[in-house]
Coordinates of C-alpha atoms and ligand atoms in Angstrom, one line a residue:
M1 CA -12.3 -17.5 23.9
N2 CA -13.9 -20.9 23.9
I3 CA -11.4 -23.4 26.0
A4 CA -12.1 -27.1 25.4
S5 CA -11.6 -29.3 28.3
D6 CA -12.7 -32.9 30.2
F7 CA -12.0 -35.4 27.6
K8 CA -10.5 -39.0 27.8
V9 CA -8.2 -40.7 25.1
Q10 CA -6.0 -43.7 25.7
R11 CA -2.4 -43.7 25.8
P12 CA -1.2 -45.5 22.3
A13 CA 0.5 -48.8 23.0
F14 CA 3.4 -47.7 20.7
L15 CA 4.0 -44.9 23.2
S16 CA 4.5 -46.9 26.3
E17 CA 5.5 -50.5 25.2
H18 CA 8.0 -49.7 22.6
P19 CA 11.5 -48.8 21.8
K20 CA 11.7 -45.4 20.3
E21 CA 15.1 -46.2 18.5
L22 CA 16.1 -45.7 15.2
F23 CA 14.8 -47.8 12.2
I24 CA 17.6 -49.4 10.2
D25 CA 17.3 -52.1 7.8
G26 CA 14.1 -53.2 9.3
K27 CA 15.3 -53.2 13.0
W28 CA 15.0 -51.0 15.7
T29 CA 18.6 -49.7 16.4
P30 CA 20.0 -47.5 19.7
A31 CA 21.9 -44.7 18.4
I32 CA 25.6 -45.4 18.4
S33 CA 26.1 -42.7 20.6
G34 CA 23.7 -44.2 22.9
E35 CA 21.8 -40.7 23.6
T36 CA 18.3 -40.0 23.7
F37 CA 16.2 -36.6 23.5
E38 CA 12.9 -35.8 24.8
T39 CA 9.6 -35.1 23.2
I40 CA 6.9 -32.8 24.4
N41 CA 3.3 -33.2 24.6
P42 CA 2.8 -29.1 24.0
S43 CA -0.8 -29.3 25.0
N44 CA 0.7 -29.8 28.7
G45 CA 4.3 -29.5 28.5
Q46 CA 4.5 -33.2 29.8
V47 CA 7.0 -35.4 28.8
L48 CA 5.6 -38.2 26.3
A49 CA 8.7 -40.7 25.5
R50 CA 12.8 -40.3 25.1
I51 CA 13.8 -41.1 21.4
A52 CA 17.4 -41.9 19.9
A53 CA 19.2 -39.2 19.2
G54 CA 20.4 -40.2 15.7
A55 CA 23.7 -38.6 14.4
A56 CA 26.4 -38.9 11.5
P57 CA 27.5 -42.6 12.4
D58 CA 24.1 -43.6 12.4
V59 CA 22.9 -41.8 9.1
A60 CA 25.8 -43.9 7.6
M61 CA 24.4 -47.1 8.5
A62 CA 21.2 -46.2 7.2
A63 CA 22.3 -45.2 4.3
S64 CA 24.1 -48.2 3.7
A65 CA 21.6 -50.1 4.3
A66 CA 19.4 -47.9 1.8
R67 CA 22.1 -48.9 -0.4
R68 CA 22.0 -52.5 -0.5
A69 CA 18.0 -52.2 -0.6
F70 CA 18.1 -50.3 -3.7
E71 CA 21.0 -52.7 -5.6
G72 CA 19.7 -55.8 -3.8
P73 CA 15.8 -57.2 -3.2
W74 CA 14.0 -53.9 -4.0
S75 CA 15.7 -53.6 -7.2
H76 CA 14.1 -57.1 -8.3
F77 CA 10.6 -55.7 -7.7
T78 CA 8.1 -55.0 -11.0
P79 CA 6.0 -51.8 -10.9
Y80 CA 2.9 -54.2 -9.9
E81 CA 4.9 -55.8 -7.1
R82 CA 5.9 -52.0 -5.8
Q83 CA 2.2 -51.0 -6.3
A84 CA 0.8 -53.8 -4.5
C85 CA 2.9 -52.7 -1.6
I86 CA 1.8 -49.2 -1.6
L87 CA -1.7 -50.2 -1.5
K88 CA -1.2 -52.4 1.5
L89 CA 0.3 -49.7 3.0
A90 CA -2.6 -47.5 2.3
D91 CA -5.1 -49.8 3.7
L92 CA -2.3 -50.6 6.6
V93 CA -2.7 -46.9 7.7
D94 CA -6.2 -46.4 7.0
R95 CA -6.6 -49.5 9.6
H96 CA -4.1 -48.1 11.9
F97 CA -5.0 -44.4 11.4
D98 CA -6.9 -43.8 14.8
E99 CA -3.0 -44.6 16.4
L100 CA -1.0 -42.6 13.8
S101 CA -3.4 -39.6 14.4
L102 CA -3.2 -40.1 18.0
L103 CA 0.5 -39.9 18.0
D104 CA 0.5 -36.9 15.8
S105 CA -1.7 -35.2 17.8
L106 CA 0.1 -35.8 21.2
E107 CA 3.4 -34.9 19.8
M108 CA 2.7 -31.7 17.8
G109 CA -1.1 -30.8 19.2
A110 CA -3.0 -30.9 15.9
P111 CA -6.7 -31.5 16.7
L112 CA -7.5 -35.2 16.7
S113 CA -10.7 -34.5 15.0
R114 CA -9.5 -32.6 12.2
L115 CA -6.6 -35.1 11.6
R116 CA -9.0 -38.1 11.7
A117 CA -11.2 -36.2 8.8
N118 CA -8.7 -34.1 6.6
S119 CA -5.4 -36.0 7.2
H120 CA -6.8 -39.5 6.7
K121 CA -8.1 -38.6 3.4
R122 CA -4.8 -36.8 2.9
A123 CA -2.6 -40.0 3.7
I124 CA -4.7 -42.3 2.2
G125 CA -5.4 -40.7 -1.2
R126 CA -2.1 -39.6 -1.8
L127 CA -0.6 -43.3 -1.2
R128 CA -3.2 -44.6 -3.7
F129 CA -2.0 -42.1 -6.0
Y130 CA 1.6 -42.9 -5.9
A131 CA 0.8 -46.5 -6.3
G132 CA -1.1 -45.7 -9.3
L133 CA 2.2 -43.8 -10.7
A134 CA 4.2 -47.2 -10.3
T135 CA 2.8 -48.8 -12.8
A136 CA 2.6 -45.4 -15.1
I137 CA 6.0 -44.6 -15.3
H138 CA 7.6 -44.7 -18.9
G139 CA 10.8 -43.5 -21.3
Q140 CA 10.0 -42.8 -24.6
T141 CA 11.3 -44.1 -28.5
I142 CA 12.7 -41.4 -30.3
E143 CA 13.1 -41.1 -34.3
N144 CA 16.5 -40.6 -34.8
S145 CA 18.1 -38.3 -37.7
A146 CA 21.7 -40.1 -37.1
S147 CA 21.0 -42.9 -38.9
R148 CA 18.3 -44.5 -40.4
E149 CA 19.3 -48.1 -38.6
M150 CA 19.6 -46.6 -35.2
F151 CA 17.0 -47.3 -32.6
T152 CA 16.8 -44.9 -29.7
Y153 CA 14.5 -44.7 -26.5
T154 CA 14.6 -43.6 -23.0
A155 CA 14.2 -45.4 -20.0
R156 CA 13.6 -43.8 -16.5
E157 CA 15.4 -45.3 -13.8
P158 CA 15.3 -44.6 -10.1
I159 CA 17.6 -42.0 -8.9
G160 CA 18.4 -44.4 -5.4
V161 CA 19.2 -43.5 -2.0
V162 CA 16.8 -40.7 -0.9
G163 CA 17.3 -38.3 2.1
A164 CA 14.2 -36.9 3.2
I165 CA 13.8 -34.6 6.0
I166 CA 10.6 -33.0 6.9
P167 CA 9.1 -30.3 9.6
W168 CA 6.7 -31.2 12.2
N169 CA 3.8 -29.3 11.1
A170 CA 2.1 -32.5 9.3
P171 CA 4.5 -35.3 10.4
L172 CA 2.4 -38.3 8.8
T173 CA 1.3 -36.9 5.5
S174 CA 4.5 -35.2 4.9
A175 CA 6.5 -38.5 5.5
I176 CA 3.8 -40.0 3.3
W177 CA 4.7 -37.4 0.3
K178 CA 8.1 -38.5 0.6
I179 CA 8.2 -42.0 0.6
G180 CA 5.0 -42.8 -1.6
P181 CA 7.1 -41.6 -4.5
A182 CA 10.0 -43.3 -3.5
L183 CA 8.4 -46.5 -3.3
A184 CA 6.4 -45.7 -6.7
T185 CA 9.7 -45.4 -8.6
G186 CA 11.9 -47.9 -7.0
C187 CA 13.9 -46.0 -4.5
T188 CA 15.1 -46.3 -1.2
V189 CA 14.8 -43.7 1.8
V190 CA 16.6 -42.7 5.0
L191 CA 13.9 -40.0 6.7
K192 CA 15.2 -37.5 9.0
P193 CA 11.7 -36.4 10.8
A194 CA 11.8 -33.0 12.9
E195 CA 12.7 -33.6 16.4
Q196 CA 9.5 -32.5 17.5
A197 CA 7.7 -35.2 16.0
S198 CA 8.5 -38.3 15.2
L199 CA 6.4 -40.9 16.5
S200 CA 3.9 -41.5 13.6
C201 CA 7.4 -41.5 11.4
L202 CA 8.7 -44.5 13.8
R203 CA 5.2 -46.2 13.9
L204 CA 4.9 -46.0 9.7
A205 CA 8.0 -47.4 9.2
E206 CA 6.6 -50.9 11.1
L207 CA 3.7 -50.7 9.0
I208 CA 5.9 -50.4 5.9
I209 CA 7.8 -53.7 6.5
E210 CA 4.2 -55.1 7.0
A211 CA 3.2 -53.9 3.6
G212 CA 5.8 -56.2 2.5
V213 CA 8.4 -53.4 1.4
P214 CA 12.0 -55.0 1.8
S215 CA 14.1 -54.2 5.2
G216 CA 16.5 -51.4 4.5
V217 CA 13.9 -49.4 1.7
V218 CA 13.0 -47.1 4.3
N219 CA 15.0 -46.2 7.1
V220 CA 14.5 -43.6 9.7
I221 CA 17.1 -41.7 12.2
T222 CA 15.4 -39.7 14.5
G223 CA 17.3 -36.6 16.2
F224 CA 18.6 -33.1 15.6
G225 CA 18.6 -31.0 12.0
E226 CA 22.4 -30.1 12.9
S227 CA 23.5 -33.3 13.5
A228 CA 21.3 -36.2 11.7
G229 CA 19.8 -33.7 9.0
A230 CA 23.4 -32.6 8.4
A231 CA 24.8 -35.6 8.2
L232 CA 21.9 -36.8 5.6
A233 CA 22.4 -33.7 3.5
Q234 CA 26.3 -34.3 3.3
H235 CA 26.3 -37.9 2.7
A236 CA 28.5 -38.7 -0.5
D237 CA 26.5 -42.1 -1.2
V238 CA 22.8 -40.1 -0.8
D239 CA 21.7 -39.3 -4.3
K240 CA 19.1 -36.7 -3.7
I241 CA 17.4 -35.1 -0.7
A242 CA 13.7 -34.2 -0.5
F243 CA 13.3 -31.6 2.0
T244 CA 10.6 -29.7 3.7
G245 CA 11.1 -26.6 6.0
S246 CA 12.5 -23.2 6.6
H247 CA 14.4 -21.5 3.6
F248 CA 17.1 -21.0 6.3
V249 CA 18.0 -24.8 6.4
G250 CA 17.3 -25.1 2.9
Q251 CA 20.1 -22.9 1.6
K252 CA 22.2 -25.2 4.0
I253 CA 20.9 -28.2 2.4
I254 CA 22.1 -26.8 -1.2
Q255 CA 25.7 -26.0 0.4
A256 CA 25.8 -29.4 2.0
S257 CA 24.8 -31.3 -1.2
A258 CA 27.4 -29.9 -3.5
G259 CA 30.0 -32.6 -2.6
N260 CA 28.3 -35.2 -4.6
L261 CA 26.0 -32.8 -6.6
K262 CA 23.1 -34.5 -5.0
R263 CA 19.3 -33.7 -6.4
V264 CA 17.5 -31.2 -4.4
T265 CA 13.9 -30.6 -4.2
L266 CA 12.8 -28.0 -1.8
E267 CA 9.4 -27.4 -0.1
L268 CA 10.1 -24.0 1.9
G269 CA 8.4 -21.2 3.8
G270 CA 6.0 -18.5 2.6
K271 CA 4.0 -15.0 3.5
S272 CA 1.1 -16.0 1.0
P273 CA -1.1 -13.2 -0.2
D274 CA -5.1 -13.9 0.1
I275 CA -6.7 -11.2 -1.6
V276 CA -10.3 -10.3 -0.9
F277 CA -12.8 -8.0 -3.2
A278 CA -15.7 -6.3 -2.2
D279 CA -17.7 -8.3 -4.7
A280 CA -16.6 -11.4 -3.0
D281 CA -19.3 -13.9 -1.1
L282 CA -18.1 -12.5 2.2
D283 CA -19.5 -15.1 4.4
K284 CA -17.6 -17.7 2.6
A285 CA -14.3 -15.4 2.5
V286 CA -14.5 -14.6 6.0
M287 CA -14.1 -18.2 7.0
G288 CA -11.9 -19.1 4.1
A289 CA -9.5 -16.3 5.1
A290 CA -9.5 -17.1 8.7
M291 CA -9.1 -21.1 8.1
G292 CA -6.3 -20.5 5.6
V293 CA -4.3 -19.0 8.3
F294 CA -5.4 -19.9 11.6
G295 CA -5.9 -23.7 10.8
N296 CA -3.0 -26.2 12.2
T297 CA -2.9 -23.0 14.6
G298 CA -0.9 -21.1 11.7
Q299 CA 1.7 -23.7 11.5
V300 CA 1.2 -24.4 7.4
C301 CA 3.6 -23.3 5.1
C302 CA 1.0 -21.5 2.6
A303 CA -0.9 -20.1 5.3
G304 CA -2.8 -17.1 4.0
T305 CA -0.8 -14.4 6.3
R306 CA -0.8 -11.0 4.2
L307 CA -4.7 -10.7 4.0
F308 CA -5.6 -7.7 1.8
V309 CA -8.7 -6.4 1.7
E310 CA -10.2 -3.6 -0.4
R311 CA -10.9 -0.8 1.4
S312 CA -14.8 0.0 1.2
I313 CA -15.5 -3.4 3.1
Y314 CA -11.7 -3.5 5.1
D315 CA -13.2 -2.6 8.5
E316 CA -16.2 -4.7 8.7
F317 CA -14.2 -7.7 6.7
I318 CA -11.3 -7.9 9.3
A319 CA -13.6 -7.3 12.5
R320 CA -15.5 -10.6 11.0
V321 CA -12.0 -12.5 11.0
A322 CA -11.3 -11.2 14.0
K323 CA -14.6 -12.5 15.7
F324 CA -14.3 -15.6 13.6
G325 CA -10.7 -16.2 14.9
S326 CA -12.1 -15.5 18.8
D327 CA -14.9 -18.2 18.4
L328 CA -12.6 -20.9 17.6
V329 CA -12.3 -23.6 20.2
V330 CA -8.8 -23.6 21.5
G331 CA -7.7 -26.6 23.7
D332 CA -6.0 -29.9 24.2
G333 CA -5.5 -31.8 20.6
L334 CA -7.2 -34.6 21.8
D335 CA -10.5 -32.9 22.9
P336 CA -12.8 -33.7 20.4
K337 CA -14.4 -30.0 20.8
T338 CA -10.9 -28.4 19.9
Q339 CA -10.4 -26.9 16.7
I340 CA -7.2 -24.8 17.1
G341 CA -4.4 -26.8 19.3
P342 CA -1.3 -25.5 20.8
V343 CA 1.8 -24.3 18.6
V344 CA 4.4 -26.9 18.7
S345 CA 6.6 -26.3 21.5
K346 CA 7.7 -23.5 23.8
E347 CA 10.7 -22.5 21.5
Q348 CA 8.0 -21.8 18.8
L349 CA 5.5 -19.9 21.1
D350 CA 8.2 -17.6 22.2
R351 CA 9.0 -17.0 18.6
I352 CA 5.8 -16.1 17.7
L353 CA 5.5 -14.2 20.7
S354 CA 8.5 -12.1 19.7
Y355 CA 7.1 -11.3 16.2
I356 CA 3.8 -10.0 18.1
Q357 CA 6.1 -7.6 20.1
I358 CA 7.6 -6.6 17.1
G359 CA 4.5 -5.8 15.6
L360 CA 3.2 -3.9 18.1
D361 CA 6.7 -2.1 18.5
E362 CA 6.7 -1.1 15.0
G363 CA 3.2 0.6 15.3
A364 CA 0.6 -2.1 14.4
T365 CA -2.2 -2.9 16.9
T366 CA -3.9 -6.3 17.5
L367 CA -8.0 -6.6 16.6
S368 CA -8.1 -9.8 18.7
G369 CA -5.5 -12.2 20.1
G370 CA -1.6 -11.7 20.9
K371 CA -1.9 -12.9 24.3
R372 CA -0.3 -16.1 25.5
M373 CA -3.1 -18.3 27.1
L374 CA -2.4 -19.0 30.6
D375 CA -5.6 -19.8 32.4
A376 CA -6.4 -23.4 33.5
P377 CA -6.7 -26.1 31.9
L378 CA -3.8 -24.7 29.4
A379 CA -1.6 -22.8 31.6
N380 CA 1.0 -25.6 31.0
G381 CA 0.5 -25.9 27.0
Y382 CA 2.0 -23.5 24.2
F383 CA -1.7 -22.1 23.3
L384 CA -1.9 -18.8 21.6
P385 CA -5.4 -17.5 20.3
P386 CA -5.9 -16.6 16.5
T387 CA -4.3 -13.0 16.1
V388 CA -5.5 -10.4 13.8
F389 CA -3.2 -7.5 13.1
G390 CA -4.4 -4.2 11.5
S391 CA -2.6 -0.9 11.0
V392 CA 0.1 -2.3 9.4
K393 CA 2.8 -1.4 6.8
D394 CA 4.3 -3.2 3.9
D395 CA 7.9 -2.6 5.3
M396 CA 7.1 -4.2 8.9
R397 CA 8.7 -7.6 9.8
I398 CA 5.5 -9.0 10.6
V399 CA 4.4 -8.3 6.9
R400 CA 7.4 -9.5 5.8
E401 CA 8.8 -12.4 7.6
E402 CA 7.5 -16.0 7.9
I403 CA 5.8 -16.4 11.5
F404 CA 4.4 -19.8 11.3
G405 CA 1.8 -19.4 13.6
P406 CA -1.7 -18.4 14.1
V407 CA -1.3 -14.4 13.2
V408 CA -2.5 -12.6 10.1
C409 CA -1.8 -9.1 9.0
A410 CA -4.7 -7.5 7.5
I411 CA -4.1 -4.5 4.8
P412 CA -6.4 -2.3 2.8
F413 CA -6.0 -2.1 -1.0
D414 CA -7.7 0.5 -3.1
T415 CA -6.9 -0.5 -6.8
M416 CA -6.2 -3.9 -8.7
D417 CA -2.6 -2.6 -10.1
E418 CA -1.8 -2.0 -6.4
V419 CA -2.4 -5.2 -5.1
E420 CA -1.0 -7.1 -7.9
R421 CA 2.2 -5.2 -6.9
R422 CA 2.1 -5.7 -3.1
A423 CA 1.4 -9.2 -3.4
N424 CA 4.0 -9.8 -5.1
A425 CA 6.6 -7.7 -2.9
T426 CA 7.8 -10.4 -0.9
P427 CA 10.8 -12.8 -1.7
F428 CA 8.7 -15.8 -1.2
G429 CA 6.0 -17.3 -3.5
L430 CA 4.0 -20.4 -2.4
G431 CA 0.0 -19.8 -1.7
S432 CA -1.8 -17.2 -2.8
G433 CA -5.6 -16.7 -2.8
I434 CA -8.6 -14.5 -4.7
W435 CA -11.9 -13.8 -3.2
T436 CA -14.1 -12.4 -5.9
R437 CA -17.2 -13.1 -8.4
D438 CA -15.3 -11.1 -11.3
V439 CA -13.8 -13.8 -13.5
K440 CA -11.5 -10.7 -15.0
K441 CA -10.1 -10.4 -11.8
V442 CA -9.8 -14.2 -11.2
H443 CA -7.6 -14.4 -14.5
R444 CA -5.8 -11.2 -14.4
L445 CA -4.5 -12.2 -10.7
A446 CA -4.0 -16.0 -11.5
K447 CA -1.8 -15.3 -13.9
S448 CA 0.5 -12.2 -12.5
I449 CA 0.7 -13.6 -9.0
K450 CA 4.0 -15.2 -8.9
A451 CA 3.1 -18.4 -6.6
G452 CA 3.1 -22.0 -7.2
S453 CA -0.3 -22.4 -6.0
V454 CA -3.4 -20.0 -6.5
W455 CA -6.5 -20.8 -4.8
V456 CA -10.0 -18.9 -6.3
N457 CA -12.9 -18.4 -3.7
C458 CA -11.1 -21.6 -1.6
Y459 CA -7.9 -21.9 0.3
N460 CA -5.3 -24.2 0.8
V461 CA -7.5 -27.5 -0.6
M462 CA -5.1 -30.2 -1.7
D463 CA -5.3 -33.3 -3.9
P464 CA -2.9 -35.5 -4.4
A465 CA -3.2 -35.0 -8.0
V466 CA -2.6 -31.4 -8.3
P467 CA 1.2 -30.0 -7.7
F468 CA 2.2 -28.3 -4.9
G469 CA 5.6 -26.4 -4.1
G470 CA 6.8 -22.7 -4.6
N471 CA 9.1 -20.4 -6.0
K472 CA 11.7 -17.7 -5.1
L473 CA 12.8 -18.6 -1.7
S474 CA 9.9 -21.1 -1.2
G475 CA 11.7 -23.4 -3.1
Y476 CA 11.5 -25.4 -6.0
G477 CA 10.2 -28.9 -7.1
R478 CA 6.6 -30.1 -6.9
E479 CA 5.0 -32.7 -4.5
G480 CA 1.7 -34.5 -5.5
G481 CA 0.5 -34.3 -9.4
V482 CA 2.6 -36.5 -11.9
E483 CA 5.4 -34.8 -12.2
H484 CA 6.3 -35.2 -8.6
V485 CA 8.0 -38.7 -9.4
D486 CA 10.5 -37.1 -12.1
D487 CA 12.3 -35.7 -9.1
Y488 CA 12.8 -39.6 -8.2
L489 CA 13.8 -40.8 -11.7
N490 CA 17.1 -40.5 -14.1
T491 CA 16.5 -40.6 -17.8
K492 CA 18.9 -42.6 -19.4
S493 CA 18.7 -42.8 -23.4
V494 CA 19.7 -45.9 -25.1
W495 CA 21.0 -46.1 -28.9
I496 CA 21.0 -49.3 -30.5
N497 CA 22.6 -49.5 -34.2
Y498 CA 21.2 -52.4 -36.0
N499 CA 23.3 -51.3 -39.2
Ligands
NAP1 P1 13.2 -26.3 9.7 O1 13.9 -25.6 11.0 O2 13.8 -25.8 8.4 O3 13.7 -27.8 10.0 C1 13.3 -28.7 9.0 C2 13.9 -30.2 9.2 O4 15.1 -29.7 8.7 C3 13.5 -30.8 10.4 O5 13.8 -32.1 10.5 C4 15.2 -29.8 11.0 O6 15.6 -30.9 12.1 C5 16.0 -30.1 9.8 N1 17.0 -29.4 9.9 C6 17.3 -28.1 10.7 N2 19.0 -27.9 10.4 C7 19.5 -28.7 9.5 C8 20.4 -28.9 8.9 N3 21.7 -28.1 9.0 N4 20.9 -29.8 7.8 C9 19.5 -30.5 7.8 N5 18.7 -30.7 8.3 C10 18.3 -29.7 9.0 O7 11.9 -25.9 9.8 P2 10.7 -26.1 10.9 O8 10.9 -25.2 11.8 O9 10.9 -27.7 11.6 O10 9.4 -26.2 10.3 C11 9.0 -25.1 9.7 C12 9.1 -24.3 8.3 O11 9.1 -25.5 7.4 C13 8.5 -23.6 7.8 O12 9.5 -22.2 7.1 C14 7.4 -23.7 7.0 O13 6.8 -22.9 6.2 C15 8.0 -24.9 6.6 N6 7.4 -26.0 5.7 C16 7.3 -25.8 4.2 C17 5.9 -26.9 3.5 C18 6.2 -26.7 2.1 O14 5.4 -27.9 1.9 N7 6.3 -25.8 1.6 C19 5.7 -27.5 4.2 C20 5.7 -27.5 6.1 C21 6.4 -26.8 6.4 P3 15.2 -30.6 13.8 O15 14.2 -31.3 13.8 O16 16.3 -30.8 14.6 O17 14.7 -29.2 13.8
MG2 MG1 12.8 -27.1 14.1

């Protein structure tokens, strides 16, 4: 295993000089309870900062600031003006990306080099895409049969105050995926980041003000899910919850939203099939399948964690995936050589290790990885190497449940009918992959796989213009694509009798 070490990166000023408080109505505000919690660097286990722990009373303050902004200054912004703010925000995020990405890397461990390449493009691309949509929102005129002298049209109106709740695996880009459509449509936001990764969201809130967005349009309540998150999901004056996270919490969100029948969109987890046929370009498929599950240390909702491989190439292929994983450089997120950072927390590491033990107890075998990396310089961090499981059966827990770590189950198959059935034998429906040169296989599977995305001869490629989301336990609603803004809008029908 390759281990990165020996590097220097400056500590961002935001971390040392700035209060890590709640951001309500454009101002830094301590939690009413005065409570704070620690945020930890998973590369070395050290405390990075103490952050305000918001709860129900703070959520109430933020929701009323968001309501005032929605009905007040923000409602006077024209689409052009909202667009100008989002474009300015994109420029600011671009200019401050070194700092924003450093905060994310320090807090959740993602390799800085990858953030500064892929996530940079993703963050700026998304903002510019939503800026475009701000001036493309329109209703319809409808020829009406009730009367010849009746004029009917529809208007699209912002839904109101949006509660946005996000996980820790891609903090900045997840926040932008919630805030971008809100700004485009004229909604306001109360954002609850994951407790493991709040810093870039707090810094983003400042940049949003600098971009000319009025105070109160975007508020950030840091803190725990059971208190801050639950209070937001329940709040009677929040009109919608845009949630990304596990289906367990997604189910709680739906229950909590019942009080005022909030609109809810849910981007949840998965157990996505990635299917490799013997006729595929195997060099591409090895790398694509490996990075489709090991990238971001496996903490990717659509990771291709069930790797189905046609039996004639199974042994060779999974040996190559295991070798590819073992050759990846694991290390501190800040080290420029690092390809795979730590997992986000000790809790998450223990969860993944317990799944590995469950797999071994159920009779699966590891071809690579499987043990925490405890040698210097990684001993104090939460490092786990890419892990490949063979000898798995479809009913094993490691094949059925989301692990959310760098762990893949490799499964041989013989026929198309068989792989079609087994790929769909999951309660989830988020991502999927097909590796083949045969166009018939592509079309047949692209149609029959029950998932929100099908990647053919590639995996986990994203574009702001292409919708992303799930079916079944992977949730509902789409982020990205022009339809994304529909979930932030109500339709009003207007009837004018000019007789
Ligand atoms: P999680 O435990 O479901 O938490 C997600 C967010 O919900 C966090 O901010 C969490 O707060 C908050 N939360 C927890 N309990 C809550 C409650 N009762 N009411 C309201 N909010 C509550 O998920 P996670 O462990 O952070 O992230 C991993 C999961 O996210 C995986 O299942 C992954 O597949 C999914 N995910 C999906 C997508 C997608 O686009 N489909 C993308 C990324 C991740 P805390 O900070 O206190 O936990
Ligand atoms: Mg959590």
